[in-house]
Every structure is written in C-alpha cells, then in structure tokens.
CSV table of C-alpha atoms in Angstrom, one decimal:
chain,number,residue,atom,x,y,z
A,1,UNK,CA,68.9,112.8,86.8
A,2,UNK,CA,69.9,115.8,89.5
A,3,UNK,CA,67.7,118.0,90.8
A,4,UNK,CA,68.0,119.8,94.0
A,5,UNK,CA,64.8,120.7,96.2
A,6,UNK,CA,64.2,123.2,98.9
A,7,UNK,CA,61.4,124.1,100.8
A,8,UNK,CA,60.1,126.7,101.8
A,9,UNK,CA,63.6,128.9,99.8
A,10,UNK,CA,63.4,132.4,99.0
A,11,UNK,CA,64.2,134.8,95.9
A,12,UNK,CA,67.9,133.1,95.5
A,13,UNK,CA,67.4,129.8,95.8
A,14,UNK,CA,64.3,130.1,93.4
A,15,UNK,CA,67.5,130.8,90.8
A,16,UNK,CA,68.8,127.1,91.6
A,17,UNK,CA,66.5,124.5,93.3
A,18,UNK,CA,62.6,123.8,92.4
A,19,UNK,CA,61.1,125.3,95.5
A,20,UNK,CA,58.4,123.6,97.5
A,21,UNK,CA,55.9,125.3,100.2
A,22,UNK,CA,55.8,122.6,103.5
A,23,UNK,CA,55.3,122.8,107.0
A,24,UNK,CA,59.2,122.5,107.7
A,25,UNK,CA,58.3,121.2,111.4
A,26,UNK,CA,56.2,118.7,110.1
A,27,UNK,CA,58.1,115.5,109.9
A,28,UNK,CA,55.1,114.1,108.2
A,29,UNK,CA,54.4,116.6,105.4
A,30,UNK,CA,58.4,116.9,105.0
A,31,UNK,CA,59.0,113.2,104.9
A,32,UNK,CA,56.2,112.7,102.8
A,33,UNK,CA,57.7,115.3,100.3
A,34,UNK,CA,60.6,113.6,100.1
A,35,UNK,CA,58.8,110.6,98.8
A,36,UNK,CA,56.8,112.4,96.6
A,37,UNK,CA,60.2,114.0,94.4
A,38,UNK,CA,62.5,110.3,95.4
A,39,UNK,CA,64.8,112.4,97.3
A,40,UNK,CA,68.1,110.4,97.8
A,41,UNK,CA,69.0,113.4,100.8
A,42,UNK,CA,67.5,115.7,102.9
A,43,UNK,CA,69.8,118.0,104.6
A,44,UNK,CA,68.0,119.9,107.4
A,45,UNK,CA,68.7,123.6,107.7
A,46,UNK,CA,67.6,125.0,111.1
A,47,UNK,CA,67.2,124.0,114.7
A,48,UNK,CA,63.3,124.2,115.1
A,49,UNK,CA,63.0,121.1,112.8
A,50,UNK,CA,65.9,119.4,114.2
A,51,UNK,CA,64.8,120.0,118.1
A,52,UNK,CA,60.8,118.6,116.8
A,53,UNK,CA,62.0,115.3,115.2
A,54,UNK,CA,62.0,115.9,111.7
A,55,UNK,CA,65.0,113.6,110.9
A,56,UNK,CA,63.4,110.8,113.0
A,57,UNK,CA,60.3,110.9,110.3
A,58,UNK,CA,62.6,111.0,107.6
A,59,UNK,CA,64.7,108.0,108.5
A,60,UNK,CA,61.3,106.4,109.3
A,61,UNK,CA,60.3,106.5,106.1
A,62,UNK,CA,63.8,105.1,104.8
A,63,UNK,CA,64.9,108.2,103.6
A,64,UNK,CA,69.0,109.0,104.2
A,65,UNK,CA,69.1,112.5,106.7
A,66,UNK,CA,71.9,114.6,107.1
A,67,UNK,CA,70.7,115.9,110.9
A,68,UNK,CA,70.6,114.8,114.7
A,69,UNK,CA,67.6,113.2,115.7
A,70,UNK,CA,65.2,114.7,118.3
A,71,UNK,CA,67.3,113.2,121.5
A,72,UNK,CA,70.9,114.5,120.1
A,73,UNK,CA,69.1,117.7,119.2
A,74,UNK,CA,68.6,118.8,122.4
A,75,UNK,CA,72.6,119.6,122.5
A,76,UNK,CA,71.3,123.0,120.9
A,77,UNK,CA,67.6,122.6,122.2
A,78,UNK,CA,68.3,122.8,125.9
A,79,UNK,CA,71.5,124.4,127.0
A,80,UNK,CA,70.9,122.5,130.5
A,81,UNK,CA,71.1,119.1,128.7
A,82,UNK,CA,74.4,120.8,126.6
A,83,UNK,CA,76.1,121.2,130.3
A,84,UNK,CA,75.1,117.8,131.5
A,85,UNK,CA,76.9,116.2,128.4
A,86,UNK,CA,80.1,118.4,128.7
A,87,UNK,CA,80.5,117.8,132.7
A,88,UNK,CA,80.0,114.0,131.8
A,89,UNK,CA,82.4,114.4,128.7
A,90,UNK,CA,85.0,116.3,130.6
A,91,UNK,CA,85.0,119.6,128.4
A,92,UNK,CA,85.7,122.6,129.9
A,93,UNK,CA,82.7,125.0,129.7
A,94,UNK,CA,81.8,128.2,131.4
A,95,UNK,CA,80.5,127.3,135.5
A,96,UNK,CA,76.6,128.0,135.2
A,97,UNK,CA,73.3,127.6,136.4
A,98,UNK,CA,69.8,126.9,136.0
A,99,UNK,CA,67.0,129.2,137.2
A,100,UNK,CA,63.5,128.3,137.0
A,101,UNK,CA,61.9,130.2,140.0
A,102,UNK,CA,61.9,134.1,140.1
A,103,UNK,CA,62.3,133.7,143.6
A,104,UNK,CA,65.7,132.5,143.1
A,105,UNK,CA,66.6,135.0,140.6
A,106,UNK,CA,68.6,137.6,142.5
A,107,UNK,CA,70.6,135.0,145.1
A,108,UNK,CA,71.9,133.4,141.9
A,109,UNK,CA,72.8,136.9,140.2
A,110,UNK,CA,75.0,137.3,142.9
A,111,UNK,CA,76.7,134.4,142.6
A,112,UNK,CA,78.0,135.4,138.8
A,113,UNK,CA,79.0,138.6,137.4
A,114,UNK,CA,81.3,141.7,138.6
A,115,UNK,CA,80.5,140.9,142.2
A,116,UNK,CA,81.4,137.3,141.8
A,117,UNK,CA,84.9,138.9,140.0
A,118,UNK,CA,84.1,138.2,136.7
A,119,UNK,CA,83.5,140.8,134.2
A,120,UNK,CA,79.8,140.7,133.2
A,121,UNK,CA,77.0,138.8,133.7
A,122,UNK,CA,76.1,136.3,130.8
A,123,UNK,CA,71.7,135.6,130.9
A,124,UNK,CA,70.7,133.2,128.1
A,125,UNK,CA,67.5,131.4,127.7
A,126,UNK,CA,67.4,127.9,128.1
A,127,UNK,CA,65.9,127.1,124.9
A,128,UNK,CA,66.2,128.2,121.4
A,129,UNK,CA,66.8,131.9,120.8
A,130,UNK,CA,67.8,132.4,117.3
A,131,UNK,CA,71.1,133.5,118.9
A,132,UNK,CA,69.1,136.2,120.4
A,133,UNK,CA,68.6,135.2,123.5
A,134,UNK,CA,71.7,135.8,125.3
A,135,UNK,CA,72.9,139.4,127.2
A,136,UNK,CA,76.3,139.8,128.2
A,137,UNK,CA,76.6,142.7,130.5
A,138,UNK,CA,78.6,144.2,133.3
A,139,UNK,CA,75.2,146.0,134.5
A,140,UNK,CA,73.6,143.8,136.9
A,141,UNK,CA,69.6,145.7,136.2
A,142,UNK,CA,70.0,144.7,132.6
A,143,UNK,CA,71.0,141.0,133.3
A,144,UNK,CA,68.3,141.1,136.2
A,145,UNK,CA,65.5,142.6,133.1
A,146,UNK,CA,66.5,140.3,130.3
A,147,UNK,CA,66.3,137.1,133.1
A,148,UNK,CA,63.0,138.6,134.6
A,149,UNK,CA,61.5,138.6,131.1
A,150,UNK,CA,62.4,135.0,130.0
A,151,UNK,CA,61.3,133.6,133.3
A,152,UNK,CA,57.8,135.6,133.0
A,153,UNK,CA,57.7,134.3,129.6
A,154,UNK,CA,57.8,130.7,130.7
A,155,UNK,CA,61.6,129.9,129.8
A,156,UNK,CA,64.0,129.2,132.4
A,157,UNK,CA,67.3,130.9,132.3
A,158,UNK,CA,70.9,129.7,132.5
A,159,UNK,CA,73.3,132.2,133.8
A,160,UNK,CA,77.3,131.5,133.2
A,161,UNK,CA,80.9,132.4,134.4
A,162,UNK,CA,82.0,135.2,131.8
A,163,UNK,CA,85.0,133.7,129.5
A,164,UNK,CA,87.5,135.7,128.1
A,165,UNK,CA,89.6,135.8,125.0
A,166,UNK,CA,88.6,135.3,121.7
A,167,UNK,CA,85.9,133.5,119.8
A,168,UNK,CA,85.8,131.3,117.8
A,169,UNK,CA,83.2,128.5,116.0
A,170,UNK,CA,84.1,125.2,114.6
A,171,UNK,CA,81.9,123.2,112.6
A,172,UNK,CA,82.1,119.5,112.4
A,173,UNK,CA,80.4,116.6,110.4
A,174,UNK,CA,79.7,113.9,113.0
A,175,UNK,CA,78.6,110.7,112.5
A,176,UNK,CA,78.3,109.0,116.3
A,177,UNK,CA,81.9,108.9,117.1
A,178,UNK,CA,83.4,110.0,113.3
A,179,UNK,CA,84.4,113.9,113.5
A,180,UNK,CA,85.4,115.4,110.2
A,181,UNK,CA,86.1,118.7,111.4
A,182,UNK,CA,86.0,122.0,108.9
A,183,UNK,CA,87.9,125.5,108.8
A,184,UNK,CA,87.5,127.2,111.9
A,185,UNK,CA,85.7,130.6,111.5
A,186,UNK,CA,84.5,134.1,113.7
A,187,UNK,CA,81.8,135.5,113.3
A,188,UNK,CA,80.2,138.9,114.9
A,189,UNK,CA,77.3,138.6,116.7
A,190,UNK,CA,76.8,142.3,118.3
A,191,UNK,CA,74.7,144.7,115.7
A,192,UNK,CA,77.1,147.2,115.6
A,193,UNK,CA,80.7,148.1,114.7
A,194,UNK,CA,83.1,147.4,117.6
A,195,UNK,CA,80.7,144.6,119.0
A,196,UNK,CA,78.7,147.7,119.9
A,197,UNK,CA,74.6,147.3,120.7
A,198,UNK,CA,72.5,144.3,121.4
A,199,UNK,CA,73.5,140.3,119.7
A,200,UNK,CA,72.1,139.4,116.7
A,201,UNK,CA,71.8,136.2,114.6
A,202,UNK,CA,75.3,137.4,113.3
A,203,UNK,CA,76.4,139.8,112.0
A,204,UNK,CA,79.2,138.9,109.3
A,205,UNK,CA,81.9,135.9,110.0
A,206,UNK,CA,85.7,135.4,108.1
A,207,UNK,CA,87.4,132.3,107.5
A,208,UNK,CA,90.4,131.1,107.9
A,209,UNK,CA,92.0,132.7,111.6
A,210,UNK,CA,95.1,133.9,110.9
A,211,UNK,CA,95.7,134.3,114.5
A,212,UNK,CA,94.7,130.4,115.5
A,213,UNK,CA,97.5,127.8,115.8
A,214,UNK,CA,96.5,124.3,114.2
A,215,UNK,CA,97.4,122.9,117.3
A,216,UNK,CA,94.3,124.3,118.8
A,217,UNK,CA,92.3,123.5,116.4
A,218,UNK,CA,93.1,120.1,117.1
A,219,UNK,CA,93.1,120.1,120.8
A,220,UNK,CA,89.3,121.6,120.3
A,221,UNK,CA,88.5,118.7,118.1
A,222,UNK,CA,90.8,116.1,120.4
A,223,UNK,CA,89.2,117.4,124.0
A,224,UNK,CA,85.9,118.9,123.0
A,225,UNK,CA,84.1,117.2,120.2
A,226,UNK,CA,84.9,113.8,120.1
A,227,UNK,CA,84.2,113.4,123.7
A,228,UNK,CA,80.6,115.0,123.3
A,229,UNK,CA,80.1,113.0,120.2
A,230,UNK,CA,81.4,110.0,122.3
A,231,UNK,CA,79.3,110.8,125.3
A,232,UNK,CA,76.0,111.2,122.8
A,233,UNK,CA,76.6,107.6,121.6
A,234,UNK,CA,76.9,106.5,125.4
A,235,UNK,CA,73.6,107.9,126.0
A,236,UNK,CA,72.1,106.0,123.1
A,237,UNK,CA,71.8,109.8,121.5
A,238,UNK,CA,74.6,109.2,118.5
A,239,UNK,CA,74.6,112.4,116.8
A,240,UNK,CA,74.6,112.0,112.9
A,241,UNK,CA,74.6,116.1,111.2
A,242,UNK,CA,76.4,118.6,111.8
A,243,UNK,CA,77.8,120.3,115.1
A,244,UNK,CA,78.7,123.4,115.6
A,245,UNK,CA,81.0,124.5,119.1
A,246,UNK,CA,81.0,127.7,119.9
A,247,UNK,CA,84.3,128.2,122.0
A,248,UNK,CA,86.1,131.3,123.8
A,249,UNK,CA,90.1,130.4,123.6
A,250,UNK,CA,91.0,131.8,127.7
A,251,UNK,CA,93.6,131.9,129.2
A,252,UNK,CA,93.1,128.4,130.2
A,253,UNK,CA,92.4,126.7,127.1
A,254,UNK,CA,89.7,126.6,124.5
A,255,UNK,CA,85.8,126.4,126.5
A,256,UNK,CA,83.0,126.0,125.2
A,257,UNK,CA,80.1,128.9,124.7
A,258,UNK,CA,77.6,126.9,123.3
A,259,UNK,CA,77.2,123.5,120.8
A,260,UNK,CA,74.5,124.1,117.6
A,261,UNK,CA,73.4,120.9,116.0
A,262,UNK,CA,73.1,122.6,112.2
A,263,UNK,CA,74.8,124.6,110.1
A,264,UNK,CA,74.8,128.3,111.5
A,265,UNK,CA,75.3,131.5,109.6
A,266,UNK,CA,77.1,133.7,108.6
A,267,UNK,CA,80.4,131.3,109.4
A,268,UNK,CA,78.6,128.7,106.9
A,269,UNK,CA,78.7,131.0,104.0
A,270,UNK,CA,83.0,132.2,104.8
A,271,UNK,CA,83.8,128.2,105.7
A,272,UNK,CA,82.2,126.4,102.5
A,273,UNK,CA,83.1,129.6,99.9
A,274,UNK,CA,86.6,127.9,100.9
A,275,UNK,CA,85.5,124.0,100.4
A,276,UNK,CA,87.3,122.2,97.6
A,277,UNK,CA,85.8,118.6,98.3
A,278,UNK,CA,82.1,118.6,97.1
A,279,UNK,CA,79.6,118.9,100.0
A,280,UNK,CA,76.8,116.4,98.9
A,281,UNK,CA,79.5,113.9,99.1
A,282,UNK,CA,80.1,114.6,102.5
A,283,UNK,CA,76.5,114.7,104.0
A,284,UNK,CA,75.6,111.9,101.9
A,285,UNK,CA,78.4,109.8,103.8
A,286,UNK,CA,77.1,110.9,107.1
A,287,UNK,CA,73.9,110.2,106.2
A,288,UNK,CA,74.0,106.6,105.2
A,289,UNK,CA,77.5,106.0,108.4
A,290,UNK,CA,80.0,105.9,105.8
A,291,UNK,CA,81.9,109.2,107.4
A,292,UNK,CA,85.0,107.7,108.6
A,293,UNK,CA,85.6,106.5,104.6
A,294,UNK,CA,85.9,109.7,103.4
A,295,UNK,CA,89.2,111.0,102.5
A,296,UNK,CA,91.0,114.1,104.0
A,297,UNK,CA,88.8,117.5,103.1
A,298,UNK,CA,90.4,120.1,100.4
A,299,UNK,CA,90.4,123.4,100.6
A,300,UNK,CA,90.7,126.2,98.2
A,301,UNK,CA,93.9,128.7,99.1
A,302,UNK,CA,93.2,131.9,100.5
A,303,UNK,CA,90.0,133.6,103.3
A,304,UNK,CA,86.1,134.4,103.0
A,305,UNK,CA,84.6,137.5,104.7
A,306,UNK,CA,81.1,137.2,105.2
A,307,UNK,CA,79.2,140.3,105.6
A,308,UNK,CA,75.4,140.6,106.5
A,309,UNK,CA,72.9,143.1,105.2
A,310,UNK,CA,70.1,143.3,107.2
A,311,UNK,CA,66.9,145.2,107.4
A,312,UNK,CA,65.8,148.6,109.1
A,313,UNK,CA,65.6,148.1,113.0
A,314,UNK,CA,67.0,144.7,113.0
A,315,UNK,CA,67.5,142.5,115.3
A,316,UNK,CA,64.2,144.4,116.6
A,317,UNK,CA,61.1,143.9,114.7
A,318,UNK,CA,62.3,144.8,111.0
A,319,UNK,CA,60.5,146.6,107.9
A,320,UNK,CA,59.8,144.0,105.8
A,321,UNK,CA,58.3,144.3,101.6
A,322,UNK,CA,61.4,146.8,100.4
A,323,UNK,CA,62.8,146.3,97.0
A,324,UNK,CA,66.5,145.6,96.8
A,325,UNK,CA,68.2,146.0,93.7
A,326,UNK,CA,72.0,144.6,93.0
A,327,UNK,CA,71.4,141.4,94.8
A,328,UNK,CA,71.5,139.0,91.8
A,329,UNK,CA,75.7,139.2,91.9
A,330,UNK,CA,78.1,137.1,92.4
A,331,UNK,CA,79.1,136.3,95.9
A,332,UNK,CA,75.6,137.2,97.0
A,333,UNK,CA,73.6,135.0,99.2
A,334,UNK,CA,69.9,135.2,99.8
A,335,UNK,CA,68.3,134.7,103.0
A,336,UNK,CA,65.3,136.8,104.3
A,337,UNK,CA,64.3,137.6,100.9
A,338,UNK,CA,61.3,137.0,98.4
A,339,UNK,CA,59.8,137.5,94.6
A,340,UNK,CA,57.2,139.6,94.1
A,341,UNK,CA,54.3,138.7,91.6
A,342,UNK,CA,56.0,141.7,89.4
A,343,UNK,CA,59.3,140.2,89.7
A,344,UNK,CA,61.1,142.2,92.2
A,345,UNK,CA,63.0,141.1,94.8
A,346,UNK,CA,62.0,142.3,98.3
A,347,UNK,CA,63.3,142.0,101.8
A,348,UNK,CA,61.3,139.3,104.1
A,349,UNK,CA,63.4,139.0,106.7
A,350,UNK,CA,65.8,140.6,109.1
A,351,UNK,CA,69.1,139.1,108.3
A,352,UNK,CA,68.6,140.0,104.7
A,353,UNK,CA,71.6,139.1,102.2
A,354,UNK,CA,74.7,137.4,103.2
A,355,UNK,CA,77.8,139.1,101.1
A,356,UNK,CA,80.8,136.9,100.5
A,357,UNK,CA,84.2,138.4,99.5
A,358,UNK,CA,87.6,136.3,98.5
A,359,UNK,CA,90.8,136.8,98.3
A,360,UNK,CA,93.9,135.7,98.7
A,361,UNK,CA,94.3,136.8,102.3
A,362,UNK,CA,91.6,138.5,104.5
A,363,UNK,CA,92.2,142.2,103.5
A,364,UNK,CA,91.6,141.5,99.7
A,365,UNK,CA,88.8,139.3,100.8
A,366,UNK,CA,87.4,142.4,102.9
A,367,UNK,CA,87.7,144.6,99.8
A,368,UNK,CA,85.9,142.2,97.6
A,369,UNK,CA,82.9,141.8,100.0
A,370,UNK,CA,82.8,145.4,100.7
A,371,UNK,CA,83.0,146.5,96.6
A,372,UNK,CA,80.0,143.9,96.1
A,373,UNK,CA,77.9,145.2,99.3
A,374,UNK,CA,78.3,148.7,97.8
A,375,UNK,CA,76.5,147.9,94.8
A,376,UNK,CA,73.4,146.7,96.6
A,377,UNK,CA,70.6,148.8,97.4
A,378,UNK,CA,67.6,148.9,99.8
A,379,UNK,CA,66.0,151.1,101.9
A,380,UNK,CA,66.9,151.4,105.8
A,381,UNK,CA,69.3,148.3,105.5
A,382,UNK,CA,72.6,148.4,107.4
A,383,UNK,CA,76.0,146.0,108.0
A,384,UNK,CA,79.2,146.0,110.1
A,385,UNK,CA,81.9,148.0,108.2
A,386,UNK,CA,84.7,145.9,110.2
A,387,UNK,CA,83.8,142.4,110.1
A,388,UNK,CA,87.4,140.9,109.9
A,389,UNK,CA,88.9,144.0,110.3
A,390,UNK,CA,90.8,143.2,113.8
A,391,UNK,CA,92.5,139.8,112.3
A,392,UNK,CA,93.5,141.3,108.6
A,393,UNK,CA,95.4,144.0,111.2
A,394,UNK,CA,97.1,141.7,113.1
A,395,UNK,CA,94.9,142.5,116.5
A,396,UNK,CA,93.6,139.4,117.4
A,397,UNK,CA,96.3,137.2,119.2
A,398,UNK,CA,96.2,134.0,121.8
C-alpha cells in the first residue's frame, strides 16, 4: 500500500496527502509519528527542523531520513560555521566578517562597502532568517540600522564583500561525498519588479538558464560542492539531504552567497516541474547511502517559471484569513494557505501560492504562468510581473 503523509500541510496538500497536526521541531513527536503510520521516509521540509535535530531522532528510531543531521545543519544554521567549511574546502566565497559587539560595529562597516570600493554593503544575520535577514545596500545608515537591530536583538551579524554578476542556485542531493546535482535555477528575491524594495523569501524563480554554460555548472559542482560535502565528512559532519548553493557567477568565477541544507522555494517548484526521474526514488536512495547507484537524472524538454502570489504588505507583517478563489488549477501550488470549516480556501501566510508555467522555452513558459495567475483572485495580494523576463530577452549574459 502507498500513502503519503504530511504534517502540519495546508489547503493543497489536504487534496493529496492525509495531513497530520505535530510539533514539526519535535524530533520526538515527529519520530514518533512516523512509527505510528510505518513511514518508510520522512523527507524534512524546512531549516528550523533540520538546524534542532529532527533527522537525528528519526534515524534514532530506525527510520530512513532524507535531511542533514543537527551538526551538517549548521551549513545553513550559522553562516559563520558555512565560511569556516568553505575557507577549509577551498571555495571561493565573498571576504566577510563576524560581528558580535556593537562596539565594533562601525570600525568593521568601514572595512566593507562603497568606502572599502565595493558597491554596497551586504548585513546578514548570522542565523536563520527566512531569507529575510539580509540587506544589500549602497547606503551605509541603512546597513548600519538593519546590523544595529540584529545585534540589539541578540544575533550577531556577518557583513560580506559585495559580488557581482549574476545569481544563480543549484540544488544538490548529497549523500557524504555522493553529489547528484539538479537543474540550475534563479530565483527573485527583491519584492518588487526590477529587484525593486526590500528581500523576501522569493519572489518567483525559472528554470533552466539559458544564459549558463554546462561547463559552469560543472565547475560549481567540481570546485564548490563536492569539496564542502568532502570537508563535512572530514569533520565527522557527512551531510545526507539536500544542499542548496547559492552562487553569484563574477567576474572571477562562480562564489558562493550562501549554502541551504533543504529544499528552498520558489526554485524547487521551476526545477522538479522539469524532473523526469521519480523523486521518491531519489531521496529514498540518499536516505538509506545508496546515492552513488542511481542512474543519470532525466529531464523533461523545455523551462518552468515560477511565480509567487503573496499576501497584502508582504514580506511585512501580512493580512491573513482572505478567501482566494481560482487556486484549485493546474500548475498551482499551495503554500501559506488553509480550509475554512465552510470549505473555503483562505490565505495563512505571506508567500501565498506558488504559480508554475511550462513551455517549451521560457517565454511560453512565462505566458502560461502568467494566464494561470490571472485567473486567481484574492484580496490585497501582489507578484513580480517579470520573473524570467531578463533571460527569455536575452539580457542576462556571463
């Protein structure tokens, strides 16, 4: 018998999966869940889980994980300990810094930024953000105020070297030193059109890039992740899951932005529209070390755009409880969204619905996301009207 599980879920996956309400962080009450239904595989979604040890409890309990223990979690979980495995690794990341003291705050502002002849200041927390936590400007008051408020807060702040050129993230099953990597993808993390206004979760994402030779792809994969999955292993932190790089390509080479250690959206949603080979086969393998027997990953011909709906005043605090009609389509994800005891469907969340176009090259694949999105109403929401819209152009170049 099949059945697929997910806890907590929302309105969409209600449609697929039996839906369970757990404490997500608790290893124990997930872990004992799993016993409870005789999982075969638990797949862990997002970082919090990951960074408290939830796939430590579950293999524990002899239950096959697909996602990094507590130690290798801490590649996303502490950007500090990301740095300290790329400088050991070799892997070209942006020069950066740790402060932890206010005190030291404005000597090390001056050592990045315009002054230091880069082009803005880069201020990220520490710890995990939600991919929020990060400001990228060329005014040195606002990097100074987003730094000031993390370190009053409690977290310490990493500033970094600006990198230019383009980004792009790469996803990768890992199994210790096995990389299977996956399409590369974009994705758009400011909240407005022309990366305009502060970063969000993301925004909208497209895959395949047009504009990327293979040969980078495999120099990424060659002289970024296999070394960090290499270097993991040294430290007795063998990664097993999946890991996302986030990389600028400069001037000098692909660098590294930041590693994830799950699945991140919307880049998920372009990326395995696009998967031929079937997916539980693949975290299965990972799960129980049997990666590198996998054959070669197939693909379906043609792009995914990805485009994000979100909620009034998102990525501030958004209006949650409206009704949203049109989002039981096809090509529609779900992910801040719930059922109401009448039946509707109703925004719960600020990254509401994830919007997934195809086609056989990025323009048609933009115009199939767009004509779905346009059928989809609720109250306040709003999206990027160019995700994509650069590289189906032609404006996006190495």
């Amino acid at each position: 018998m099949e059945a697929l599980a997910v806890a907590p879920g929302n309105a969409g996956t209600a449609a697929i999966a039996d839906q369970y309400d757990v404490d997500i962080t608790s290893g124990e009450e997930v872990a004992k869940l799993a016993k409870r239904i005789n999982a075969d595989l638990v797949v862990i979604g997002p970082e919090v889980p990951l960074v408290l040890g939830v796939a430590d409890a579950l293999r524990a309990a002899g239950i096959a994980c697909f996602g990094p223990s507590k130690d290798a979690a801490r590649i996303e979980g502490s950007k500090a300990f990301a740095k300290d495995v790329m400088t050991a690794a070799g892997v070209r990341t942006a020069r950066s810094e740790v402060v932890d003291n206010p005190a030291h705050l404005d000597a090390a502002l001056d050592r990045f930024g315009p002054p230091a002849g880069e082009q803005a200041w880069v201020v990220k927390d520490d710890g995990l953000a939600a991919g929020k936590g990060v400001v990228v400007t060329a005014d040195r008051e606002a990097a100074r105020a987003h730094a000031a408020g993390l370190l009053e807060s409690g977290h310490p702040v990493l500033l970094e070297s600006f990198l230019d050129g383009p980004e792009v993230s790469l996803f990768s099953i890992v199994d210790g030193e096995t990389v299977l990597p996956l399409l590369p993808a974009q994705d758009f993390k400011r909240v407005g059109d022309n990366d305009s206004g502060p970063n969000t979760g993301g925004m909208g994402a497209y895959a395949p890039l047009p504009w990327l030779p293979e040969s980078v792809v495999t120099q990424i994969v060659e002289e970024i992740v296999k070394p960090v999955a290499a270097e993991l292993v040294k430290r007795g932190s063998s990664f097993t899951g999946l890991l996302y790089a986030g990389l600028a390509i400069t001037s000098k080479g692909p660098a590294v932005v930041e590693f994830n250690c799950r699945f991140g959206d919307p880049e998920t949603q372009s990326v395995l529209a696009l998967l031929d080979t079937p997916l539980g086969q693949l975290l299965y393998a990972a799960a129980i070390g049997d990666l590198d027997g996998e054959p070669p990953l197939r693909w379906r011909d043609g792009s995914a755009v990805t485009v994000v709906l979100a909620a009034e005043n998102y990525p501030g605090r958004p209006r949650l409880g409206d009704v949203i009609t049109g989002s039981e389509a096809e090509g529609v994800l779900h992910a801040g969204t719930a059922r109401r005891d009448d039946g509707a469907i109703v925004s719960s969340g600020g990254r509401v619905l994830s919007i997934v176009g195809t086609g056989p090259d990025l323009a048609a694949a933009r115009e199939d996301a767009y004509r779905i999105l346009k059928t989809i109403k609720l109250p306040g929401s709003h999206y990027r009207s160019d995700i994509a819209l650069a590289a189906a152009e032609g404006r996006i170049s190495v």
